[in-house]
CSV table of C-alpha atoms and ligand atoms in Angstrom, one decimal:
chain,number,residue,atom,x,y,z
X,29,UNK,CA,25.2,-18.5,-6.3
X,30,UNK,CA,26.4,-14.7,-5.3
X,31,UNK,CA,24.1,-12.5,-6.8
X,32,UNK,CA,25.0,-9.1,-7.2
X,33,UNK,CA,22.9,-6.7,-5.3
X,34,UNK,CA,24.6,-3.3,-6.0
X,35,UNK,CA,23.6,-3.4,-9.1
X,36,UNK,CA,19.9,-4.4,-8.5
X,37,UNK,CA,17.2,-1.5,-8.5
X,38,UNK,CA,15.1,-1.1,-5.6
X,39,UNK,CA,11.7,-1.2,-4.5
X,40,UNK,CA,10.2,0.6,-1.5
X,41,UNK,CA,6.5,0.8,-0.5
X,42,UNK,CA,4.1,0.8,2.9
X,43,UNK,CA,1.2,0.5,4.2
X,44,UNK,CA,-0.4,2.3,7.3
X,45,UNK,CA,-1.4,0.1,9.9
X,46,UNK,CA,-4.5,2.1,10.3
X,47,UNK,CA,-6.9,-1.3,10.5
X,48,UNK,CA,-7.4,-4.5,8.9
X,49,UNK,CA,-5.9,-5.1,5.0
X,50,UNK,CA,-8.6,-5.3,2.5
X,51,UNK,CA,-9.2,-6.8,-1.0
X,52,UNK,CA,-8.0,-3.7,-2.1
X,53,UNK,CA,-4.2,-3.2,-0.3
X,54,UNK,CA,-4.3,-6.6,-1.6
X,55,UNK,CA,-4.5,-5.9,-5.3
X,56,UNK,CA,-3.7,-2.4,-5.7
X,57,UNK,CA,-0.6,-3.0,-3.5
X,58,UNK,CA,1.1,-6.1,-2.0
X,59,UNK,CA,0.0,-8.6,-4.9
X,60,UNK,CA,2.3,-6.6,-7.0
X,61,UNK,CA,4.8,-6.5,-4.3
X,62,UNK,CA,5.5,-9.4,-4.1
X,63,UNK,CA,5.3,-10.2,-8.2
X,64,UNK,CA,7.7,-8.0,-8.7
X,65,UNK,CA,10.0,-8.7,-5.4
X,66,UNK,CA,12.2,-11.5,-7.2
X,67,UNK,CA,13.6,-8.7,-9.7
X,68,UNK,CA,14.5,-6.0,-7.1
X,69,UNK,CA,15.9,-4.8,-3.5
X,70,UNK,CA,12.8,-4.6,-1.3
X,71,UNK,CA,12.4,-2.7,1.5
X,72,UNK,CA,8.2,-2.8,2.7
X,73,UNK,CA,7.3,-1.2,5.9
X,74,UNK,CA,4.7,-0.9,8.4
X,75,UNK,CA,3.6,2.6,8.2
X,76,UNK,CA,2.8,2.8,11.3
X,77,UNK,CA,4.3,6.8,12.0
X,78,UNK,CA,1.7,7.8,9.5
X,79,UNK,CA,-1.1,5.4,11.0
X,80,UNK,CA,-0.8,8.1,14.0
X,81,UNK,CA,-1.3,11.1,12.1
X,82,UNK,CA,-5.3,9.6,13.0
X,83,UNK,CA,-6.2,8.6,16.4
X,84,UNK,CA,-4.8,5.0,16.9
X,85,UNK,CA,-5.8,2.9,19.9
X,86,UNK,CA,-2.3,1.7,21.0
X,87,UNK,CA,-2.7,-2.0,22.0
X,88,UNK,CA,-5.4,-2.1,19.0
X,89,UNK,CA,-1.9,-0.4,16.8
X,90,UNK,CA,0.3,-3.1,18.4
X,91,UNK,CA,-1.6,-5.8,17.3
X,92,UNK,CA,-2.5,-4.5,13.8
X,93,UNK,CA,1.5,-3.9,12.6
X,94,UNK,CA,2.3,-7.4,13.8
X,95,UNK,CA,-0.8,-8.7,12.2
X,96,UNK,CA,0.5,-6.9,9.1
X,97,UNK,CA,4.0,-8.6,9.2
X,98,UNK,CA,2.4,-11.7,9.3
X,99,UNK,CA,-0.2,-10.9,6.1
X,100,UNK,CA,3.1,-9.1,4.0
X,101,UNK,CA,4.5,-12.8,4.5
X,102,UNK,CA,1.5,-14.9,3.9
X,103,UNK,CA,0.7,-13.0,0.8
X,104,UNK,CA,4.2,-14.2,-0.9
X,105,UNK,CA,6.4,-11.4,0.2
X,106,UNK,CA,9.7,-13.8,1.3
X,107,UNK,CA,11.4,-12.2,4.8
X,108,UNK,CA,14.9,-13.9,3.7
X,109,UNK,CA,15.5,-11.6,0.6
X,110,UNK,CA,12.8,-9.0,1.6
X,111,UNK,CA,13.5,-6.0,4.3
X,112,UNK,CA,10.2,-6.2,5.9
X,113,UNK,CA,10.2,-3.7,9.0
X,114,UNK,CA,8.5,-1.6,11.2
X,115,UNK,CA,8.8,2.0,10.1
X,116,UNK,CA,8.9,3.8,14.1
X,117,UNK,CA,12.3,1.3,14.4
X,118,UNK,CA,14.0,3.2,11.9
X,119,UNK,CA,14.7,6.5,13.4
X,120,UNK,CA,15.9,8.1,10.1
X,121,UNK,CA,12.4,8.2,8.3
X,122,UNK,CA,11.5,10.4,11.5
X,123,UNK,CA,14.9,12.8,10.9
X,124,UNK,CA,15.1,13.2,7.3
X,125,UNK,CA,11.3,13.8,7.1
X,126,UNK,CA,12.1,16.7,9.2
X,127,UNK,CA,15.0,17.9,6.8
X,128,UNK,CA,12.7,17.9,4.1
X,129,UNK,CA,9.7,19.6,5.2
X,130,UNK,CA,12.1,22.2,5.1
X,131,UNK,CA,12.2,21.7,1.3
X,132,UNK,CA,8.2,21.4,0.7
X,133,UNK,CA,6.1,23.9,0.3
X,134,UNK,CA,2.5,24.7,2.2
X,135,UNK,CA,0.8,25.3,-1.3
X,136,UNK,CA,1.8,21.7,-2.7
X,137,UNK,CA,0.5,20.4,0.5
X,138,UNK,CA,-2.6,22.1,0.5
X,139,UNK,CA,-3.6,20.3,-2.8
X,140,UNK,CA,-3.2,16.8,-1.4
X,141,UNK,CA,-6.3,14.8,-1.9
X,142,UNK,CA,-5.8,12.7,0.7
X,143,UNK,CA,-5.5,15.4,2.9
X,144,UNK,CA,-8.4,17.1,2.0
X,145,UNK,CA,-10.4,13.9,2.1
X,146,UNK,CA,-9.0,13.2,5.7
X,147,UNK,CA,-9.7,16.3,7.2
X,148,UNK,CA,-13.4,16.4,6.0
X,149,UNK,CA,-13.7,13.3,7.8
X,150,UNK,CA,-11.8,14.5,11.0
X,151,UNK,CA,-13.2,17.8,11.4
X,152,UNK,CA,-11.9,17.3,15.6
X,153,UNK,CA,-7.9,16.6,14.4
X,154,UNK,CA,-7.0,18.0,11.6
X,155,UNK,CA,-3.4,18.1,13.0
X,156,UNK,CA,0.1,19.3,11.5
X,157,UNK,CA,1.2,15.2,10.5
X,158,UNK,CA,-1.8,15.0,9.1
X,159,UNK,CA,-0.9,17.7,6.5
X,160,UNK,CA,3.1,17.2,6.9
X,161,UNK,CA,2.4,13.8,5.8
X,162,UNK,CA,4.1,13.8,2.0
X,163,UNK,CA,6.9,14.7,3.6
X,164,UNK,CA,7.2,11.8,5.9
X,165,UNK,CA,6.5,9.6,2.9
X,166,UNK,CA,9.0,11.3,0.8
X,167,UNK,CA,11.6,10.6,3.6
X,168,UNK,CA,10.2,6.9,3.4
X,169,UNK,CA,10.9,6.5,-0.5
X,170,UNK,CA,14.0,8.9,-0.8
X,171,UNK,CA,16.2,7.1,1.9
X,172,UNK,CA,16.4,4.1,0.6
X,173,UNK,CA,17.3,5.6,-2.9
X,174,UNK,CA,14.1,3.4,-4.3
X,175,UNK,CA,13.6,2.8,-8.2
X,176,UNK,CA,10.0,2.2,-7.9
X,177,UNK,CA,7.1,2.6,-5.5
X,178,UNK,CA,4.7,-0.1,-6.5
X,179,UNK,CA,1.2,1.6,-4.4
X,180,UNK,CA,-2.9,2.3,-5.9
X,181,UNK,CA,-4.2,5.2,-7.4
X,182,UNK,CA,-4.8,6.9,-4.6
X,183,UNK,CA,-0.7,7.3,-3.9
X,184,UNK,CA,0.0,8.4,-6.9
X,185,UNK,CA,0.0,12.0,-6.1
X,186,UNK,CA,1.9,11.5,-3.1
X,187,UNK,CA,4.8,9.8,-5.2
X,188,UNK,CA,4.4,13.3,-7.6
X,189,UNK,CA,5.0,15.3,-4.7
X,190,UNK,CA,8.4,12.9,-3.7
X,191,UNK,CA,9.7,13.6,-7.0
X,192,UNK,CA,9.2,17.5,-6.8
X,193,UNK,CA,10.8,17.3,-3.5
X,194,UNK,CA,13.8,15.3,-4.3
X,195,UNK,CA,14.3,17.3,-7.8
X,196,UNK,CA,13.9,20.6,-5.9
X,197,UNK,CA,16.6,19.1,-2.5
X,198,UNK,CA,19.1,17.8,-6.1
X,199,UNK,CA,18.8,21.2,-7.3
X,200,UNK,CA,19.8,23.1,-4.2
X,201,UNK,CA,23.0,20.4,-3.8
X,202,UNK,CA,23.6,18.2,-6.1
X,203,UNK,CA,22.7,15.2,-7.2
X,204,UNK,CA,21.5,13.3,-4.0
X,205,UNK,CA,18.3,11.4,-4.2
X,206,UNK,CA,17.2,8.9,-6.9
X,207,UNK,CA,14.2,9.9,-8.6
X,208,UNK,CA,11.4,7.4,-8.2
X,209,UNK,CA,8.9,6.9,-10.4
X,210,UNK,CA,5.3,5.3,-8.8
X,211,UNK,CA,4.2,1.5,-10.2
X,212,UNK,CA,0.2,1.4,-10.5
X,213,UNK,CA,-1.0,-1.6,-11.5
X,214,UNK,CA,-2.9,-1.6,-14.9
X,215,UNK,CA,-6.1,-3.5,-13.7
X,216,UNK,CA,-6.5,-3.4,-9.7
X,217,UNK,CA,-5.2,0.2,-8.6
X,218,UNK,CA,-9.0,1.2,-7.7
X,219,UNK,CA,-10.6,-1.4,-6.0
X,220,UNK,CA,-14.3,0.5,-5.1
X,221,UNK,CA,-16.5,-0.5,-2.3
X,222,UNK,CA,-19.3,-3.2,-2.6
X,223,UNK,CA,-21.6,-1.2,-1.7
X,224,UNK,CA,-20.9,1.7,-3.2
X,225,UNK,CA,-19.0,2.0,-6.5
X,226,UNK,CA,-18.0,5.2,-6.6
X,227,UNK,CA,-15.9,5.4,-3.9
X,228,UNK,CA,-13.1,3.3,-3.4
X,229,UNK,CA,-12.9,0.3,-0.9
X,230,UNK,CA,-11.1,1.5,2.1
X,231,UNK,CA,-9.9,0.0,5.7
X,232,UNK,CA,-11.7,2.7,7.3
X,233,UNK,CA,-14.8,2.2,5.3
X,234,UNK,CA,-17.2,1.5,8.2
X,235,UNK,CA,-20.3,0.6,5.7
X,236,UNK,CA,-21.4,-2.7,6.0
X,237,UNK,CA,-20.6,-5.2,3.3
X,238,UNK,CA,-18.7,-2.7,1.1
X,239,UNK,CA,-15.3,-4.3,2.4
X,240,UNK,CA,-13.8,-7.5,1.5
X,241,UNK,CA,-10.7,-8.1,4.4
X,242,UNK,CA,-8.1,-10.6,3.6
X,243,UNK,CA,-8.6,-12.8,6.8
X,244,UNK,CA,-12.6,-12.6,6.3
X,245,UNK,CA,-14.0,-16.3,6.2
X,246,UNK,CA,-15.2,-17.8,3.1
X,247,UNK,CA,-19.4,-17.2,4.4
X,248,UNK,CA,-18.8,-13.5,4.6
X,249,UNK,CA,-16.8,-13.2,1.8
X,250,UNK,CA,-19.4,-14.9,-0.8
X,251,UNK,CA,-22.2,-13.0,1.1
X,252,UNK,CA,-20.7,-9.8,0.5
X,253,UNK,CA,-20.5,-10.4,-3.4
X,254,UNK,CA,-23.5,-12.0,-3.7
X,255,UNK,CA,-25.1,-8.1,-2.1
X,256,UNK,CA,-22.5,-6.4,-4.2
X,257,UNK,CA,-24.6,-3.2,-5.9
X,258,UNK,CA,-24.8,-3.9,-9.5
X,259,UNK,CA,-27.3,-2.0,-12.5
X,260,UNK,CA,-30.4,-2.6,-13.6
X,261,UNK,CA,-28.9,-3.8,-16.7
X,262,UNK,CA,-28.3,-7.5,-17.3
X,263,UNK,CA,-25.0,-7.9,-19.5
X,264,UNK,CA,-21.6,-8.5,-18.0
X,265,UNK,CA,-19.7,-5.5,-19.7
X,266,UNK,CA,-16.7,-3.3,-18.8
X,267,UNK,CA,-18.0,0.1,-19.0
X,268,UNK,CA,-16.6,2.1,-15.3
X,269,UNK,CA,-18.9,5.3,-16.6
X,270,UNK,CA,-22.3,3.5,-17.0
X,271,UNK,CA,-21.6,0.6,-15.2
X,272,UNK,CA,-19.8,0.9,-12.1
X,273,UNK,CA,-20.4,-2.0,-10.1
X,274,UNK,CA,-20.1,-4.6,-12.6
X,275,UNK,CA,-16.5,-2.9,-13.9
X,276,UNK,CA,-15.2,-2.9,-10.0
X,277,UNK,CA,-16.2,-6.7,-9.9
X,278,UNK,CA,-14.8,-7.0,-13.2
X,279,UNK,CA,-11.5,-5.7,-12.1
X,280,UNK,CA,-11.1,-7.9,-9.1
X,281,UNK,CA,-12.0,-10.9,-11.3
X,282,UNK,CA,-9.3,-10.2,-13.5
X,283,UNK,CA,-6.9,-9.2,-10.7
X,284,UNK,CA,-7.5,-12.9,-9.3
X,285,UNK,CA,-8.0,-15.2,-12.2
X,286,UNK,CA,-5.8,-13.4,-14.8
X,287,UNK,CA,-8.6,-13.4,-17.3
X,288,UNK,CA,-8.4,-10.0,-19.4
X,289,UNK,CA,-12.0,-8.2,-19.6
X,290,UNK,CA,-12.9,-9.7,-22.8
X,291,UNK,CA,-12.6,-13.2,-22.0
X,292,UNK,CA,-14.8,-12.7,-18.9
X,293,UNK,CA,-17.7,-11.0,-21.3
X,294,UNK,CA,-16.9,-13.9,-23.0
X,295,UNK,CA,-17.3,-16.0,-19.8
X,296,UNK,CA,-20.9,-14.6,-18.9
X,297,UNK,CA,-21.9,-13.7,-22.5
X,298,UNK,CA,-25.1,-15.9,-21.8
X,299,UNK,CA,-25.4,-16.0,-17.8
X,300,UNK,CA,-26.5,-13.4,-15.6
X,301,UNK,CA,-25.2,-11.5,-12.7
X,302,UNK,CA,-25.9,-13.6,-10.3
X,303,UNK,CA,-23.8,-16.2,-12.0
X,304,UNK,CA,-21.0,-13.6,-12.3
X,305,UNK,CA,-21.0,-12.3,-9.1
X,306,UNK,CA,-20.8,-16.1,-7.5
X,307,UNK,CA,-17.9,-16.8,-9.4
X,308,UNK,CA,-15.6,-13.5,-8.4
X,309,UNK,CA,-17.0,-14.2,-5.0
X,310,UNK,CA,-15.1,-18.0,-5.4
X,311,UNK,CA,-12.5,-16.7,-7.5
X,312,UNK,CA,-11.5,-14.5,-4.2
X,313,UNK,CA,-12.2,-17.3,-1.5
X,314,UNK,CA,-9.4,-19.2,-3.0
X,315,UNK,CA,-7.2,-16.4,-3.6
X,316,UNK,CA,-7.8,-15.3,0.1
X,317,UNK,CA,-7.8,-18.6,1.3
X,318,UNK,CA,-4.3,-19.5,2.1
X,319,UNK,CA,-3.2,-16.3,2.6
X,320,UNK,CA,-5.5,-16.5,5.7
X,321,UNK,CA,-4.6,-19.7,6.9
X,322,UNK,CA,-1.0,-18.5,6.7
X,323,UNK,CA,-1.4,-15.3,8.0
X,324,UNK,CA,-2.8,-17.1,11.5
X,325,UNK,CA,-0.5,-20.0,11.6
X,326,UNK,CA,2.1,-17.3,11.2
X,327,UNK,CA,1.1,-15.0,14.3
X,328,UNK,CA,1.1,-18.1,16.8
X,329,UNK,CA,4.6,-17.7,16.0
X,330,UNK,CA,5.3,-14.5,17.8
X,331,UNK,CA,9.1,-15.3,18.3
X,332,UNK,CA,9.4,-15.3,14.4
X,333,UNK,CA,7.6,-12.4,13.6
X,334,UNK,CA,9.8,-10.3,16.4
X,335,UNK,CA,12.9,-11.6,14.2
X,336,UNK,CA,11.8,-10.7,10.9
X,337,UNK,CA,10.6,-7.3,12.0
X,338,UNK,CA,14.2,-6.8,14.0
X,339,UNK,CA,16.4,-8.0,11.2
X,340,UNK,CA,14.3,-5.6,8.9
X,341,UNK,CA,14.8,-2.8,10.8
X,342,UNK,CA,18.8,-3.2,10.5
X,343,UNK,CA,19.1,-3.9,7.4
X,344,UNK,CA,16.5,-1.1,6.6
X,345,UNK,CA,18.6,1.2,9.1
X,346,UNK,CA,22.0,0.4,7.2
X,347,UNK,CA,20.6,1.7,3.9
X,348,UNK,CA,18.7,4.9,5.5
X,349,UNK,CA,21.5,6.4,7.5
X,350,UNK,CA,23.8,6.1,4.3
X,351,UNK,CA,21.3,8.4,2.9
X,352,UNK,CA,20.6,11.0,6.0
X,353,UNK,CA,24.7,11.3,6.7
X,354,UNK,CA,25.0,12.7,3.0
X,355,UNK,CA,22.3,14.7,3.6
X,356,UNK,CA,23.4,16.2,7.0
X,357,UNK,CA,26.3,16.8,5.3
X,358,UNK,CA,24.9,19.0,2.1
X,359,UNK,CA,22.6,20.8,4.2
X,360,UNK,CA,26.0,21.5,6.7
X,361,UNK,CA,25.4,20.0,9.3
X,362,UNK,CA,28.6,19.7,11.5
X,363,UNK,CA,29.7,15.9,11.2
A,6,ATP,P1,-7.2,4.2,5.2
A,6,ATP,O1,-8.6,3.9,5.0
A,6,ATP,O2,-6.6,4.0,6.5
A,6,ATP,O3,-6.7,5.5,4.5
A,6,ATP,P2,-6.8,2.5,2.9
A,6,ATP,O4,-7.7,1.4,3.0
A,6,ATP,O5,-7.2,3.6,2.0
A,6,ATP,O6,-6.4,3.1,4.3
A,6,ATP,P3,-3.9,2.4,2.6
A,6,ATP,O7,-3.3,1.8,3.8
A,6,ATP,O8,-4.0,3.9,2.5
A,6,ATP,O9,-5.4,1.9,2.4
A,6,ATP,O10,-3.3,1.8,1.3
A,6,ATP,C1,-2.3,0.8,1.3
A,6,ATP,C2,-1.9,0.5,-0.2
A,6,ATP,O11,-3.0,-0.1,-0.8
A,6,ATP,C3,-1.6,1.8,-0.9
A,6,ATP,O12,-0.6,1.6,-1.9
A,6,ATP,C4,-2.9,2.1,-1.6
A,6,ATP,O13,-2.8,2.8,-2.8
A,6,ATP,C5,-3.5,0.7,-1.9
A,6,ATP,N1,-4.9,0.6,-1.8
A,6,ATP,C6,-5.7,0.9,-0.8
A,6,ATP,N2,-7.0,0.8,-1.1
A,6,ATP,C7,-7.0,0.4,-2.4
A,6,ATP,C8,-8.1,0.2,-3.3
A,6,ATP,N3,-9.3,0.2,-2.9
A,6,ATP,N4,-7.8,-0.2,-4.5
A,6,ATP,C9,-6.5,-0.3,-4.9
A,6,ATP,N5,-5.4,0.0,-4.1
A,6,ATP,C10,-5.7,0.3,-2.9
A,7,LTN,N1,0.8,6.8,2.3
A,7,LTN,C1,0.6,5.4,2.1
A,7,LTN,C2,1.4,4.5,2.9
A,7,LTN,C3,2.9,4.9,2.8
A,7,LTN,C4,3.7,4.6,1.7
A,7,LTN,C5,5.0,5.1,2.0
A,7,LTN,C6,3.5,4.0,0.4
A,7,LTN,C7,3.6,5.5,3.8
A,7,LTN,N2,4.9,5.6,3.3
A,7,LTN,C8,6.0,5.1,1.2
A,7,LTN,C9,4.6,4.0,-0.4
A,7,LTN,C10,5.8,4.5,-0.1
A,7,LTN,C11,-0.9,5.1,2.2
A,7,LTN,O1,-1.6,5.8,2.9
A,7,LTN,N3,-1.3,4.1,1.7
């Protein structure tokens, strides 16, 4: 049966392919992708324009967008109805990101978190991408005219900032980007490090054992929750303020199994962390599970991946340049 796409709202969202996918792309981020795929046009990328606004290695960069491709598959995202492509293909991101730093102001930029968090941690490149970066992801949103950007927490702001830039661009010309509003998950838009629950679990993390990565074996991934830093306390309560630890594993049990927080105090009403712990650490093993095994039956298949990543790009392309001609066009430049 035809189905009727015009009329179907869109979804666009990325990831930088900055290192290996963690537990925590997983649920803030592609789990809901792909839940919400079936209702909606979706473009996901490979941010991998942003990726360089850090020092990438660039066979190490090669092999982490392909290995990408192959985990946005494996974790349900369906290439047939799906644009799934490589951002650096699509030569529009890189132009209209241009146009609209133009249309973005220093002060908004200077108040990006992630930017400030970055640069702390790269005293030796704090470079212009680095800080141009909302624009580049505003570009990334606004050319495809999305509905929704399904992304964690963190994004949040950097969705903000695409809305003020697109309202700001509509106001100067006329109605030409659709306003998109940001999807954060209710439980699963903060995943925080193992080892440390205050700060959030992150691909760049390089802490040992505070990281769960979707294509870690089942050994590592059970070890890791089995050290995860817990209380001194001994009941199994959602409480993020007193209880860090326990809440983060909290969430990712819910995320996994479904189970809403009360049932899993009802769960462990009697048991102990220990007990709880083991059983997120299983809960994840089988969520992670086939995701793995498909991820590296997936990238034998080189040949496929190259398809899927060049068919995205077109179809990706097609949508983009509808959006940058009518924007050369507003901001007068000769056709
Ligand atoms: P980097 O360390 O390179 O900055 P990262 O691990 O923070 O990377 P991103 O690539 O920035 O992850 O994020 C990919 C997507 O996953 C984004 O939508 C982001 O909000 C989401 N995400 C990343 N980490 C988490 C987390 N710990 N909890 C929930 N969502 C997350
Ligand atoms: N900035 C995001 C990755 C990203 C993105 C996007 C997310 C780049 N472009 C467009 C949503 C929409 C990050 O660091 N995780």
């Amino acid at each position: 049966m035809e189905t009727n796409t015009e009329a179907r709202k869109i979804i666009l969202s990325g990831i930088q392919p900055s290192g290996k996918l963690t537990l925590g792309s997983y649920l803030g981020a592609i789990k809901n992708w792909a839940e919400l795929a079936s209702d909606y046009d979706c473009y996901f990328m490979m941010a991998d324009m942003h990726a360089i606004t850090v020092r990438q290695d660039p066979a190490t960069l090669r092999a982490t967008v392909l290995e990408q491709i192959a985990q946005y598959i494996a974790c349900g995202l369906d290439p047939d109805s799906c644009a799934l492509f490589i951002q650096s293909q699509v030569p529009a991101h890189a132009e209209l990101a241009w146009v609209l730093s133009c249309y973005t102001m220093f002060g908004e930029l200077s108040r990006m978190t992630q930017f400030k968090d970055k640069s702390a941690k790269n005293e030796e490149n704090i470079n212009a991408g680095l800080f141009t970066y909302p624009a580049l992801m505003a570009a990334d949103i606004l050319l495809y005219q999305a509905d929704l950007v399904p992304v964690g927490d963190d994004q949040k702001q950097h969705v903000e900032i695409c809305r003020d830039i697109a309202q700001r661009f509509n106001g100067v010309y006329g109605d030409t980007f659709k306003i998109p509003a940001p999807f954060i998950p209710k439980v699963g838009a903060r995943i925080m490090s193992l080892q440390d629950p205050t700060a959030k679990m992150s691909k760049s993390d390089t802490a040992a054992g505070g990281c769960i990565y979707l294509l870690d074996k089942a050994d590592d991934i059970l070890r890791a929750f089995k050290r995860a830093v817990t209380d001194s306390y001994t009941a199994v309560r959602y409480a993020p303020a007193v209880k860090p630890g326990v809440s983060n594993l909290m969430q990712i049990y819910s995320s996994v199994t479904g189970k809403t927080f009360t049932e899993i105090e009802d769960e462990f009403e009697s048991k102990g962390y220990g007990d709880f712990k083991l059983a997120v650490g299983e809960a994840v093993i089988e969520t992670l599970r086939p995701i793995r095994e498909k991820t590296e039956e997936l990238l034998n298949n080189k040949d496929y991946l190259a398809e899927i990543y060049r068919a995205g790009a077109q179809k990706a392309g097609y949508a983009a340049n509808k959006t940058l001609r009518k924007v050369y066009k507003r901001v007068g430049f000769v056709q």
